[in-house]
């Protein structure tokens, strides 16, 4: 199945290169492999990470994972968008292993995407895995299609977020999330707590 897909993609990429009058012998196979096995591997549902909830004795404090690096491809131009995700939740039934949060975010990033939809999908899926509505996802990305073409802007970034449950309804939880993701350095929060 995937071999068949790779062969077909390689054939068509070869055709594009031919039209562009480029003689790049190995490129079609490389591109096909990159699409199927790497950058668009999330189109294969079998690559969804195996996740189990760790039913630890949880307190009801915000768990936040900041600066998860993400690379995705915009579905309009199939060029990269590069940035970070900040993911938070209030544990109710349990917690997730740290790497599971990365894996889940990357599963959705490894598909041709719209940043808005990806943010939503990560939030929904996290909420299901954690069995709680209380999740927040913020994503900030540079879109290479904006940088390299069109308006050719090198500095802009796009920020999207999805707030669910208490992150949406409780002003305190909401502002804690935004305050904490805005703190750049690891020590900043700790010094803020110590000085208050
Ligand atoms: Zn684009």
Tab-separated table of C-alpha atoms and ligand atoms in Angstrom:
chain	number	residue	atom	x	y	z
A	1	UNK	CA	0.000	0.000	0.000
A	2	UNK	CA	2.611	2.586	1.019
A	3	UNK	CA	5.048	1.287	-1.631
A	4	UNK	CA	2.328	1.800	-4.197
A	5	UNK	CA	1.722	5.324	-2.912
A	6	UNK	CA	5.436	6.122	-2.999
A	7	UNK	CA	5.772	4.816	-6.558
A	8	UNK	CA	2.854	6.910	-7.746
A	9	UNK	CA	4.083	10.066	-5.996
A	10	UNK	CA	7.600	9.573	-7.366
A	11	UNK	CA	6.156	9.186	-10.862
A	12	UNK	CA	4.194	12.448	-10.618
A	13	UNK	CA	7.021	14.420	-8.985
A	14	UNK	CA	9.202	13.173	-11.836
A	15	UNK	CA	6.654	14.585	-14.290
A	16	UNK	CA	6.675	17.987	-12.565
A	17	UNK	CA	10.474	18.102	-12.709
A	18	UNK	CA	10.338	17.128	-16.357
A	19	UNK	CA	7.955	20.013	-17.114
A	20	UNK	CA	10.300	22.348	-15.245
A	21	UNK	CA	13.107	20.956	-17.416
A	22	UNK	CA	15.033	19.770	-14.387
A	23	UNK	CA	17.068	16.627	-14.515
A	24	UNK	CA	17.217	15.515	-10.889
A	25	UNK	CA	17.467	11.789	-10.950
A	26	UNK	CA	17.000	10.827	-7.302
A	27	UNK	CA	14.630	13.627	-6.251
A	28	UNK	CA	11.276	11.993	-7.140
A	29	UNK	CA	11.931	8.978	-4.876
A	30	UNK	CA	13.276	11.163	-2.097
A	31	UNK	CA	10.220	13.423	-2.173
A	32	UNK	CA	7.873	10.426	-2.230
A	33	UNK	CA	9.597	8.875	0.751
A	34	UNK	CA	9.576	12.162	2.652
A	35	UNK	CA	5.837	12.651	2.054
A	36	UNK	CA	4.739	9.147	2.998
A	37	UNK	CA	7.161	8.263	5.818
A	38	UNK	CA	7.926	11.641	7.331
A	39	UNK	CA	6.168	14.961	6.815
A	40	UNK	CA	2.707	13.539	5.939
A	41	UNK	CA	2.934	10.344	7.973
A	42	UNK	CA	0.055	11.608	10.154
A	43	UNK	CA	-2.314	10.934	7.232
A	44	UNK	CA	-1.944	7.289	8.169
A	45	UNK	CA	-4.205	6.760	11.223
A	46	UNK	CA	-1.985	3.855	12.340
A	47	UNK	CA	0.661	6.384	13.363
A	48	UNK	CA	-1.606	7.850	16.072
A	49	UNK	CA	0.379	7.407	19.305
A	50	UNK	CA	-0.578	4.748	21.825
A	51	UNK	CA	-1.702	6.736	24.831
A	52	UNK	CA	-2.752	5.575	28.261
A	53	UNK	CA	-3.769	7.742	31.139
A	54	UNK	CA	-1.516	7.460	34.179
A	55	UNK	CA	-3.941	7.360	37.049
A	56	UNK	CA	-1.719	9.108	39.509
A	57	UNK	CA	-3.107	10.792	42.578
A	58	UNK	CA	-3.546	14.157	40.928
A	59	UNK	CA	-4.023	17.563	42.448
A	60	UNK	CA	-6.012	20.066	40.458
A	61	UNK	CA	-3.089	22.298	39.399
A	62	UNK	CA	-2.499	23.338	35.815
A	63	UNK	CA	-0.056	21.069	33.982
A	64	UNK	CA	1.654	23.074	31.239
A	65	UNK	CA	4.109	21.899	28.597
A	66	UNK	CA	5.656	24.910	26.878
A	67	UNK	CA	7.631	25.375	23.682
A	68	UNK	CA	6.992	22.012	22.029
A	69	UNK	CA	8.662	22.531	18.673
A	70	UNK	CA	6.410	21.790	15.734
A	71	UNK	CA	6.941	21.584	11.997
A	72	UNK	CA	3.919	21.218	9.770
A	73	UNK	CA	3.104	21.921	6.114
A	74	UNK	CA	0.435	24.396	5.061
A	75	UNK	CA	-2.213	22.767	2.933
A	76	UNK	CA	-2.411	25.754	0.587
A	77	UNK	CA	1.169	25.643	-0.678
A	78	UNK	CA	2.662	22.491	0.852
A	79	UNK	CA	5.541	24.434	2.353
A	80	UNK	CA	6.615	24.303	6.000
A	81	UNK	CA	5.232	26.234	8.909
A	82	UNK	CA	7.534	26.183	11.898
A	83	UNK	CA	6.866	27.098	15.485
A	84	UNK	CA	5.937	26.021	18.970
A	85	UNK	CA	2.919	24.701	20.825
A	86	UNK	CA	2.042	25.362	24.455
A	87	UNK	CA	-0.300	22.751	25.872
A	88	UNK	CA	-2.011	22.851	29.258
A	89	UNK	CA	-4.614	20.876	31.142
A	90	UNK	CA	-6.182	20.433	34.532
A	91	UNK	CA	-5.903	16.757	35.461
A	92	UNK	CA	-9.145	15.122	36.493
A	93	UNK	CA	-8.870	11.350	35.847
A	94	UNK	CA	-5.082	11.261	35.511
A	95	UNK	CA	-2.040	12.594	33.692
A	96	UNK	CA	-0.274	11.805	30.434
A	97	UNK	CA	3.375	10.861	30.070
A	98	UNK	CA	5.262	13.937	28.918
A	99	UNK	CA	6.379	12.493	25.594
A	100	UNK	CA	2.766	11.522	24.773
A	101	UNK	CA	1.835	15.196	24.584
A	102	UNK	CA	4.631	15.791	22.072
A	103	UNK	CA	3.653	12.720	20.060
A	104	UNK	CA	0.014	13.715	19.933
A	105	UNK	CA	0.819	17.258	18.760
A	106	UNK	CA	3.218	15.917	16.141
A	107	UNK	CA	0.705	13.407	14.806
A	108	UNK	CA	-1.540	16.308	13.769
A	109	UNK	CA	1.424	18.394	12.561
A	110	UNK	CA	2.510	15.649	10.181
A	111	UNK	CA	-0.359	16.300	7.786
A	112	UNK	CA	-0.988	19.129	5.355
A	113	UNK	CA	-2.614	21.549	7.772
A	114	UNK	CA	-4.354	24.774	8.556
A	115	UNK	CA	-2.923	26.131	11.784
A	116	UNK	CA	-6.424	26.872	13.123
A	117	UNK	CA	-7.618	23.315	12.476
A	118	UNK	CA	-4.473	21.741	13.901
A	119	UNK	CA	-4.894	23.730	17.138
A	120	UNK	CA	-8.496	22.516	17.396
A	121	UNK	CA	-7.608	18.889	16.641
A	122	UNK	CA	-4.861	18.787	19.270
A	123	UNK	CA	-7.214	20.297	21.880
A	124	UNK	CA	-10.056	17.868	21.069
A	125	UNK	CA	-7.861	14.834	21.080
A	126	UNK	CA	-6.117	15.848	24.306
A	127	UNK	CA	-9.480	16.393	25.931
A	128	UNK	CA	-10.574	12.878	24.923
A	129	UNK	CA	-7.372	11.202	26.083
A	130	UNK	CA	-7.415	13.038	29.419
A	131	UNK	CA	-11.163	12.632	29.893
A	132	UNK	CA	-11.549	16.283	30.773
A	133	UNK	CA	-12.804	19.426	29.069
A	134	UNK	CA	-10.177	21.517	30.829
A	135	UNK	CA	-7.491	21.862	28.164
A	136	UNK	CA	-5.790	24.771	26.442
A	137	UNK	CA	-3.603	24.799	23.344
A	138	UNK	CA	-1.754	27.810	21.928
A	139	UNK	CA	0.337	27.579	18.782
A	140	UNK	CA	2.657	30.196	17.316
A	141	UNK	CA	4.113	29.618	13.862
A	142	UNK	CA	6.058	31.194	11.064
A	143	UNK	CA	4.567	30.291	7.692
A	144	UNK	CA	7.210	29.862	5.028
A	145	UNK	CA	4.625	30.563	2.320
A	146	UNK	CA	4.308	34.075	3.786
A	147	UNK	CA	8.064	34.448	4.047
A	148	UNK	CA	9.083	33.108	0.642
A	149	UNK	CA	6.226	34.230	-1.590
A	150	UNK	CA	3.156	36.486	-1.668
A	151	UNK	CA	3.744	39.371	0.742
A	152	UNK	CA	7.272	38.071	1.481
A	153	UNK	CA	7.134	39.018	5.127
A	154	UNK	CA	10.044	37.668	7.157
A	155	UNK	CA	9.002	38.645	10.661
A	156	UNK	CA	5.302	37.908	11.144
A	157	UNK	CA	4.086	34.967	13.192
A	158	UNK	CA	0.615	33.574	13.546
A	159	UNK	CA	-0.838	32.755	16.934
A	160	UNK	CA	-3.892	30.558	17.446
A	161	UNK	CA	-5.397	29.141	20.573
A	162	UNK	CA	-8.240	26.929	21.693
A	163	UNK	CA	-9.477	27.164	25.279
A	164	UNK	CA	-11.874	24.591	26.630
A	165	UNK	CA	-13.625	23.989	29.943
A	166	UNK	CA	-12.245	26.078	32.796
A	167	UNK	CA	-9.571	27.629	30.579
A	168	UNK	CA	-12.478	29.197	28.729
A	169	UNK	CA	-14.954	29.853	31.518
A	170	UNK	CA	-12.774	30.731	34.516
A	171	UNK	CA	-10.951	34.080	34.075
A	172	UNK	CA	-8.278	33.131	36.622
A	173	UNK	CA	-7.315	29.837	34.956
A	174	UNK	CA	-7.382	31.560	31.589
A	175	UNK	CA	-5.067	34.384	32.628
A	176	UNK	CA	-2.745	31.959	34.438
A	177	UNK	CA	-2.351	30.099	31.143
A	178	UNK	CA	-1.550	33.225	29.135
A	179	UNK	CA	0.758	34.613	31.813
A	180	UNK	CA	2.693	31.374	32.072
A	181	UNK	CA	3.131	30.909	28.331
A	182	UNK	CA	4.360	34.498	28.046
A	183	UNK	CA	7.161	33.856	30.560
A	184	UNK	CA	10.155	33.070	28.437
A	185	UNK	CA	12.723	31.814	30.881
A	186	UNK	CA	12.381	28.744	33.036
A	187	UNK	CA	13.181	30.681	36.228
A	188	UNK	CA	10.733	33.517	35.570
A	189	UNK	CA	7.688	31.842	37.042
A	190	UNK	CA	9.580	30.638	40.070
A	191	UNK	CA	10.866	34.135	40.841
A	192	UNK	CA	7.342	35.487	40.392
A	193	UNK	CA	5.961	32.973	42.907
A	194	UNK	CA	8.777	33.698	45.382
A	195	UNK	CA	8.253	37.451	45.201
A	196	UNK	CA	4.465	37.356	45.634
B	1	LIG	ZN1	0.566	28.500	2.680
